[in-house]
Amino acid sequence: MMRTVDINSDIGESFGPWVIGDGVDNELMTIISSANIAAGFHAGDPNIMRRTVEAAKKNGVALGAHPGFHDLQGFGRRYLSIPTEELVNDIIYQLGALREFARLYALPLQHIKPHGALYMYLARDEAAAQHFVSILHQLDAELYLYCMANSAVWQAAQRLGHPVITEFYADREYDDHGFIVFTRSTGRLSVQAITEKVLMACLEGKVKTVTGNIIPVRFDSICIHSDTPGALEIISSVKKALVNNGITVCSPVAQK
């Protein structure tokens, strides 16, 4: 049974006047413990980034950069064929942008978490993952990297001794190998089913796969996407259930 766990969500993923999801970022900031803030390539813009960082400070939420493929039209959920060096430069660019807004509010960055198709690409491509983590480690050897356990990027981090936070995806399905099933869109999900899924993972260390098998799962943080329909109700229910079962919700830096 877990005693403490982080809840992270992707925040600030709108652009200009266009709102992604239910438009509940401000409400989510009062519930989650870590925010993955879109850094302008798949979503977000300078104004949204600043407002989101300000809201994180107001609510005591830990900050993370959420870089994605340069794909506003596809919301970063389409794979783009980009040379690895250029891709890592794009990540550095986005990381730097978010870090400056954090500095404006005298806040440290807790972590970095790639978004969408970029996350999945780095999870499976060993060469790209190794290059990315080596540059990240050079830039900031203490910046947490949010990733899937046993993925290519996780393995690269293990080799370099870079700190990781492994994730459990409450609003995504799992395959029999323990990897999430990537999807471009998610319909409305059962709040009760997701809450029970999270409790099973936290209390028993298990998850049911898409084929109905039960497999072990280990993680440090629970991810629930802000653009999942009904995200506010889902995250509220999950946090309440965790607290009722004696599990404290707090960010990794707060657990130190």
mmCIF file of C-alpha atoms in Angstrom:
data_model
loop_
_atom_site.group_PDB
_atom_site.id
_atom_site.type_symbol
_atom_site.label_atom_id
_atom_site.label_comp_id
_atom_site.label_asym_id
_atom_site.label_seq_id
_atom_site.Cartn_x
_atom_site.Cartn_y
_atom_site.Cartn_z
ATOM 1 C CA MET A 1 0.000 0.000 0.000
ATOM 2 C CA MET A 2 1.256 3.458 -0.906
ATOM 3 C CA ARG A 3 1.377 6.091 1.814
ATOM 4 C CA THR A 4 2.045 9.093 -0.429
ATOM 5 C CA VAL A 5 1.489 9.708 -4.122
ATOM 6 C CA ASP A 6 1.660 12.595 -6.558
ATOM 7 C CA ILE A 7 -1.230 13.591 -8.836
ATOM 8 C CA ASN A 8 -0.099 15.307 -12.028
ATOM 9 C CA SER A 9 -2.101 16.774 -14.870
ATOM 10 C CA ASP A 10 -1.356 18.542 -18.151
ATOM 11 C CA ILE A 11 -2.273 22.188 -17.653
ATOM 12 C CA GLY A 12 -2.320 25.300 -19.836
ATOM 13 C CA GLU A 13 -3.051 23.355 -23.006
ATOM 14 C CA SER A 14 -5.195 25.958 -24.700
ATOM 15 C CA PHE A 15 -4.003 28.503 -27.273
ATOM 16 C CA GLY A 16 -5.081 32.126 -27.563
ATOM 17 C CA PRO A 17 -8.907 32.150 -27.433
ATOM 18 C CA TRP A 18 -9.174 28.405 -28.105
ATOM 19 C CA VAL A 19 -9.839 26.279 -25.031
ATOM 20 C CA ILE A 20 -8.918 22.598 -24.863
ATOM 21 C CA GLY A 21 -10.947 20.310 -22.613
ATOM 22 C CA ASP A 22 -13.553 21.585 -20.177
ATOM 23 C CA GLY A 23 -11.715 24.818 -19.357
ATOM 24 C CA VAL A 24 -11.204 23.838 -15.707
ATOM 25 C CA ASP A 25 -7.493 24.515 -15.241
ATOM 26 C CA ASN A 26 -8.035 26.922 -12.337
ATOM 27 C CA GLU A 27 -10.178 24.392 -10.492
ATOM 28 C CA LEU A 28 -7.740 21.553 -11.167
ATOM 29 C CA MET A 29 -4.912 23.616 -9.703
ATOM 30 C CA THR A 30 -6.624 23.413 -6.293
ATOM 31 C CA ILE A 31 -6.573 19.595 -6.395
ATOM 32 C CA ILE A 32 -3.433 18.354 -8.155
ATOM 33 C CA SER A 33 0.076 18.405 -6.689
ATOM 34 C CA SER A 34 2.149 18.702 -9.896
ATOM 35 C CA ALA A 35 1.370 20.555 -13.137
ATOM 36 C CA ASN A 36 2.795 19.742 -16.563
ATOM 37 C CA ILE A 37 2.604 23.119 -18.297
ATOM 38 C CA ALA A 38 2.365 23.266 -22.089
ATOM 39 C CA ALA A 39 5.321 25.224 -23.454
ATOM 40 C CA GLY A 40 4.009 26.531 -26.771
ATOM 41 C CA PHE A 41 4.679 23.868 -29.401
ATOM 42 C CA HIS A 42 1.656 21.570 -29.071
ATOM 43 C CA ALA A 43 -0.432 24.032 -27.028
ATOM 44 C CA GLY A 44 -0.017 27.029 -24.769
ATOM 45 C CA ASP A 45 1.260 30.513 -25.537
ATOM 46 C CA PRO A 46 3.235 33.087 -23.514
ATOM 47 C CA ASN A 47 0.131 34.582 -21.900
ATOM 48 C CA ILE A 48 -1.338 31.219 -20.934
ATOM 49 C CA MET A 49 2.033 30.010 -19.667
ATOM 50 C CA ARG A 50 2.416 32.995 -17.379
ATOM 51 C CA ARG A 51 -1.132 32.736 -16.030
ATOM 52 C CA THR A 52 -0.663 29.023 -15.413
ATOM 53 C CA VAL A 53 2.606 29.498 -13.533
ATOM 54 C CA GLU A 54 0.965 32.214 -11.444
ATOM 55 C CA ALA A 55 -1.918 29.863 -10.593
ATOM 56 C CA ALA A 56 0.550 27.136 -9.636
ATOM 57 C CA LYS A 57 2.273 29.468 -7.202
ATOM 58 C CA LYS A 58 -1.037 30.559 -5.705
ATOM 59 C CA ASN A 59 -2.046 26.940 -5.057
ATOM 60 C CA GLY A 60 1.340 25.506 -4.066
ATOM 61 C CA VAL A 61 1.502 23.219 -7.098
ATOM 62 C CA ALA A 62 4.914 21.980 -8.303
ATOM 63 C CA LEU A 63 5.896 23.038 -11.822
ATOM 64 C CA GLY A 64 6.917 20.903 -14.757
ATOM 65 C CA ALA A 65 7.680 21.707 -18.395
ATOM 66 C CA HIS A 66 5.513 19.827 -20.891
ATOM 67 C CA PRO A 67 7.262 19.997 -24.289
ATOM 68 C CA GLY A 68 5.739 18.407 -27.360
ATOM 69 C CA PHE A 69 6.203 18.019 -31.081
ATOM 70 C CA HIS A 70 5.868 21.307 -33.006
ATOM 71 C CA ASP A 71 2.270 20.440 -33.896
ATOM 72 C CA LEU A 72 -0.391 22.928 -32.835
ATOM 73 C CA GLN A 73 -2.870 21.649 -35.409
ATOM 74 C CA GLY A 74 -2.589 18.065 -34.195
ATOM 75 C CA PHE A 75 -2.243 18.951 -30.503
ATOM 76 C CA GLY A 76 1.103 17.148 -30.438
ATOM 77 C CA ARG A 77 -0.510 13.766 -30.872
ATOM 78 C CA ARG A 78 0.874 13.133 -34.351
ATOM 79 C CA TYR A 79 4.362 11.703 -34.804
ATOM 80 C CA LEU A 80 6.669 14.047 -36.735
ATOM 81 C CA SER A 81 9.804 12.727 -38.415
ATOM 82 C CA ILE A 82 12.488 15.096 -37.113
ATOM 83 C CA PRO A 83 16.244 14.491 -36.781
ATOM 84 C CA THR A 84 17.028 13.648 -33.178
ATOM 85 C CA GLU A 85 19.307 16.627 -32.610
ATOM 86 C CA GLU A 86 16.665 19.043 -33.895
ATOM 87 C CA LEU A 87 14.013 17.358 -31.764
ATOM 88 C CA VAL A 88 16.099 17.692 -28.606
ATOM 89 C CA ASN A 89 16.762 21.347 -29.478
ATOM 90 C CA ASP A 90 12.997 21.861 -29.656
ATOM 91 C CA ILE A 91 12.676 20.331 -26.191
ATOM 92 C CA ILE A 92 15.429 22.560 -24.782
ATOM 93 C CA TYR A 93 13.719 25.616 -26.299
ATOM 94 C CA GLN A 94 10.408 24.785 -24.615
ATOM 95 C CA LEU A 95 12.064 23.924 -21.321
ATOM 96 C CA GLY A 96 13.840 27.271 -21.306
ATOM 97 C CA ALA A 97 10.641 29.183 -22.017
ATOM 98 C CA LEU A 98 8.790 27.624 -19.114
ATOM 99 C CA ARG A 99 11.776 27.990 -16.795
ATOM 100 C CA GLU A 100 11.878 31.768 -17.390
ATOM 101 C CA PHE A 101 8.215 32.160 -16.458
ATOM 102 C CA ALA A 102 8.900 30.102 -13.351
ATOM 103 C CA ARG A 103 11.814 32.380 -12.469
ATOM 104 C CA LEU A 104 9.523 35.377 -12.841
ATOM 105 C CA TYR A 105 7.561 34.028 -9.872
ATOM 106 C CA ALA A 106 10.658 32.794 -8.003
ATOM 107 C CA LEU A 107 9.602 29.178 -8.488
ATOM 108 C CA PRO A 108 11.876 26.227 -9.219
ATOM 109 C CA LEU A 109 11.069 23.692 -11.913
ATOM 110 C CA GLN A 110 10.391 20.286 -10.419
ATOM 111 C CA HIS A 111 10.252 18.200 -13.576
ATOM 112 C CA ILE A 112 9.969 17.764 -17.298
ATOM 113 C CA LYS A 113 7.439 15.508 -18.985
ATOM 114 C CA PRO A 114 7.226 15.107 -22.775
ATOM 115 C CA HIS A 115 3.733 15.329 -24.245
ATOM 116 C CA GLY A 116 1.628 12.981 -26.345
ATOM 117 C CA ALA A 117 3.320 11.495 -29.396
ATOM 118 C CA LEU A 118 6.704 12.782 -28.231
ATOM 119 C CA TYR A 119 6.269 10.945 -24.929
ATOM 120 C CA MET A 120 5.477 7.714 -26.744
ATOM 121 C CA TYR A 121 8.319 8.169 -29.239
ATOM 122 C CA LEU A 122 10.893 8.633 -26.493
ATOM 123 C CA ALA A 123 9.387 5.670 -24.668
ATOM 124 C CA ARG A 124 10.278 3.306 -27.510
ATOM 125 C CA ASP A 125 13.195 4.801 -29.501
ATOM 126 C CA GLU A 126 16.397 3.945 -27.626
ATOM 127 C CA ALA A 127 18.751 6.238 -29.568
ATOM 128 C CA ALA A 128 16.490 9.301 -29.289
ATOM 129 C CA ALA A 129 15.811 8.589 -25.622
ATOM 130 C CA GLN A 130 19.508 8.270 -24.843
ATOM 131 C CA HIS A 131 20.356 11.536 -26.598
ATOM 132 C CA PHE A 132 17.512 13.389 -24.915
ATOM 133 C CA VAL A 133 18.358 12.181 -21.411
ATOM 134 C CA SER A 134 22.080 12.840 -21.842
ATOM 135 C CA ILE A 135 21.378 16.477 -22.786
ATOM 136 C CA LEU A 136 18.805 16.831 -20.008
ATOM 137 C CA HIS A 137 21.285 15.443 -17.488
ATOM 138 C CA GLN A 138 23.877 17.947 -18.703
ATOM 139 C CA LEU A 139 21.420 20.841 -18.343
ATOM 140 C CA ASP A 140 19.966 19.875 -14.960
ATOM 141 C CA ALA A 141 21.003 16.616 -13.301
ATOM 142 C CA GLU A 142 18.357 17.043 -10.584
ATOM 143 C CA LEU A 143 15.305 17.827 -12.731
ATOM 144 C CA TYR A 144 12.844 14.950 -12.387
ATOM 145 C CA LEU A 145 11.881 13.197 -15.611
ATOM 146 C CA TYR A 146 8.300 11.890 -15.656
ATOM 147 C CA CYS A 147 8.071 8.689 -17.706
ATOM 148 C CA MET A 148 6.755 5.142 -17.936
ATOM 149 C CA ALA A 149 8.661 2.502 -16.000
ATOM 150 C CA ASN A 150 10.828 0.237 -18.188
ATOM 151 C CA SER A 151 10.434 2.468 -21.246
ATOM 152 C CA ALA A 152 13.443 3.424 -23.386
ATOM 153 C CA VAL A 153 13.667 6.854 -21.777
ATOM 154 C CA TRP A 154 13.413 5.291 -18.299
ATOM 155 C CA GLN A 155 16.228 2.900 -19.150
ATOM 156 C CA ALA A 156 18.379 5.764 -20.458
ATOM 157 C CA ALA A 157 17.801 7.649 -17.218
ATOM 158 C CA GLN A 158 18.806 4.592 -15.188
ATOM 159 C CA ARG A 159 22.079 4.311 -17.082
ATOM 160 C CA LEU A 160 22.927 7.966 -16.438
ATOM 161 C CA GLY A 161 21.633 8.070 -12.885
ATOM 162 C CA HIS A 162 19.074 10.725 -13.776
ATOM 163 C CA PRO A 163 16.108 10.991 -11.346
ATOM 164 C CA VAL A 164 12.762 9.756 -12.651
ATOM 165 C CA ILE A 165 9.169 9.795 -11.512
ATOM 166 C CA THR A 166 7.238 6.869 -12.942
ATOM 167 C CA GLU A 167 3.591 7.337 -13.788
ATOM 168 C CA PHE A 168 0.291 5.513 -13.553
ATOM 169 C CA TYR A 169 -2.217 6.593 -16.196
ATOM 170 C CA ALA A 170 -5.654 6.616 -14.626
ATOM 171 C CA ASP A 171 -7.486 7.619 -17.819
ATOM 172 C CA ARG A 172 -5.623 5.359 -20.252
ATOM 173 C CA GLU A 173 -5.750 1.611 -20.876
ATOM 174 C CA TYR A 174 -2.780 -0.705 -20.279
ATOM 175 C CA ASP A 175 -1.538 -3.555 -22.450
ATOM 176 C CA ASP A 176 -0.182 -6.845 -21.111
ATOM 177 C CA HIS A 177 3.399 -5.486 -21.165
ATOM 178 C CA GLY A 178 2.528 -2.677 -18.782
ATOM 179 C CA PHE A 179 2.577 0.084 -21.395
ATOM 180 C CA ILE A 180 -0.267 2.509 -22.002
ATOM 181 C CA VAL A 181 -2.381 2.176 -25.133
ATOM 182 C CA PHE A 182 -1.875 5.444 -27.015
ATOM 183 C CA THR A 183 -5.033 7.227 -28.150
ATOM 184 C CA ARG A 184 -5.634 10.494 -29.988
ATOM 185 C CA SER A 185 -8.931 11.209 -28.238
ATOM 186 C CA THR A 186 -10.805 10.046 -25.172
ATOM 187 C CA GLY A 187 -14.550 9.967 -24.652
ATOM 188 C CA ARG A 188 -16.317 10.439 -21.337
ATOM 189 C CA LEU A 189 -15.147 7.836 -18.845
ATOM 190 C CA SER A 190 -16.723 6.378 -15.725
ATOM 191 C CA VAL A 191 -15.634 8.349 -12.666
ATOM 192 C CA GLN A 192 -16.289 5.348 -10.432
ATOM 193 C CA ALA A 193 -14.339 2.967 -12.673
ATOM 194 C CA ILE A 194 -11.294 5.246 -12.776
ATOM 195 C CA THR A 195 -11.422 5.821 -9.037
ATOM 196 C CA GLU A 196 -11.552 2.072 -8.403
ATOM 197 C CA LYS A 197 -8.714 1.537 -10.886
ATOM 198 C CA VAL A 198 -6.505 4.047 -9.045
ATOM 199 C CA LEU A 199 -7.312 2.560 -5.653
ATOM 200 C CA MET A 200 -6.452 -0.924 -6.895
ATOM 201 C CA ALA A 201 -3.134 0.369 -8.217
ATOM 202 C CA CYS A 202 -2.277 2.230 -5.008
ATOM 203 C CA LEU A 203 -3.530 -0.349 -2.505
ATOM 204 C CA GLU A 204 -2.644 -3.571 -4.335
ATOM 205 C CA GLY A 205 -0.052 -2.521 -6.939
ATOM 206 C CA LYS A 206 -2.105 -4.029 -9.770
ATOM 207 C CA VAL A 207 -3.951 -2.937 -12.912
ATOM 208 C CA LYS A 208 -6.320 -4.707 -15.312
ATOM 209 C CA THR A 209 -5.180 -4.695 -18.946
ATOM 210 C CA VAL A 210 -7.243 -4.303 -22.119
ATOM 211 C CA THR A 211 -7.289 -8.104 -22.421
ATOM 212 C CA GLY A 212 -8.609 -8.567 -18.898
ATOM 213 C CA ASN A 213 -5.362 -9.754 -17.333
ATOM 214 C CA ILE A 214 -4.155 -8.424 -13.992
ATOM 215 C CA ILE A 215 -0.521 -7.289 -13.983
ATOM 216 C CA PRO A 216 1.703 -5.622 -11.360
ATOM 217 C CA VAL A 217 2.325 -1.893 -11.623
ATOM 218 C CA ARG A 218 4.718 0.391 -9.745
ATOM 219 C CA PHE A 219 4.665 4.168 -9.908
ATOM 220 C CA ASP A 220 5.281 7.428 -8.089
ATOM 221 C CA SER A 221 2.668 9.668 -9.672
ATOM 222 C CA ILE A 222 -0.884 9.385 -10.999
ATOM 223 C CA CYS A 223 -1.563 11.162 -14.295
ATOM 224 C CA ILE A 224 -5.046 12.297 -15.257
ATOM 225 C CA HIS A 225 -5.247 14.437 -18.393
ATOM 226 C CA SER A 226 -7.003 17.785 -18.110
ATOM 227 C CA ASP A 227 -8.509 17.381 -21.594
ATOM 228 C CA THR A 228 -10.261 14.139 -20.656
ATOM 229 C CA PRO A 229 -13.998 14.923 -20.572
ATOM 230 C CA GLY A 230 -15.094 15.296 -16.957
ATOM 231 C CA ALA A 231 -11.496 15.678 -15.739
ATOM 232 C CA LEU A 232 -12.437 17.845 -12.767
ATOM 233 C CA GLU A 233 -14.949 15.316 -11.457
ATOM 234 C CA ILE A 234 -12.508 12.458 -12.046
ATOM 235 C CA ILE A 235 -9.558 14.073 -10.284
ATOM 236 C CA SER A 236 -11.752 15.245 -7.403
ATOM 237 C CA SER A 237 -13.110 11.731 -6.917
ATOM 238 C CA VAL A 238 -9.664 10.136 -7.121
ATOM 239 C CA LYS A 239 -8.118 12.505 -4.604
ATOM 240 C CA LYS A 240 -11.010 12.104 -2.158
ATOM 241 C CA ALA A 241 -10.743 8.306 -2.381
ATOM 242 C CA LEU A 242 -6.986 8.395 -1.817
ATOM 243 C CA VAL A 243 -7.284 10.624 1.231
ATOM 244 C CA ASN A 244 -10.107 8.474 2.628
ATOM 245 C CA ASN A 245 -7.793 5.471 2.359
ATOM 246 C CA GLY A 246 -4.975 7.148 4.252
ATOM 247 C CA ILE A 247 -2.883 8.112 1.224
ATOM 248 C CA THR A 248 -1.385 11.599 1.213
ATOM 249 C CA VAL A 249 -1.308 13.476 -2.087
ATOM 250 C CA CYS A 250 1.790 15.630 -2.525
ATOM 251 C CA SER A 251 4.436 16.422 -5.108
ATOM 252 C CA PRO A 252 7.765 14.577 -5.285
ATOM 253 C CA VAL A 253 9.686 17.627 -4.026
ATOM 254 C CA ALA A 254 7.324 17.877 -1.057
ATOM 255 C CA GLN A 255 8.020 14.229 -0.232
ATOM 256 C CA LYS A 256 11.757 14.843 0.179
#
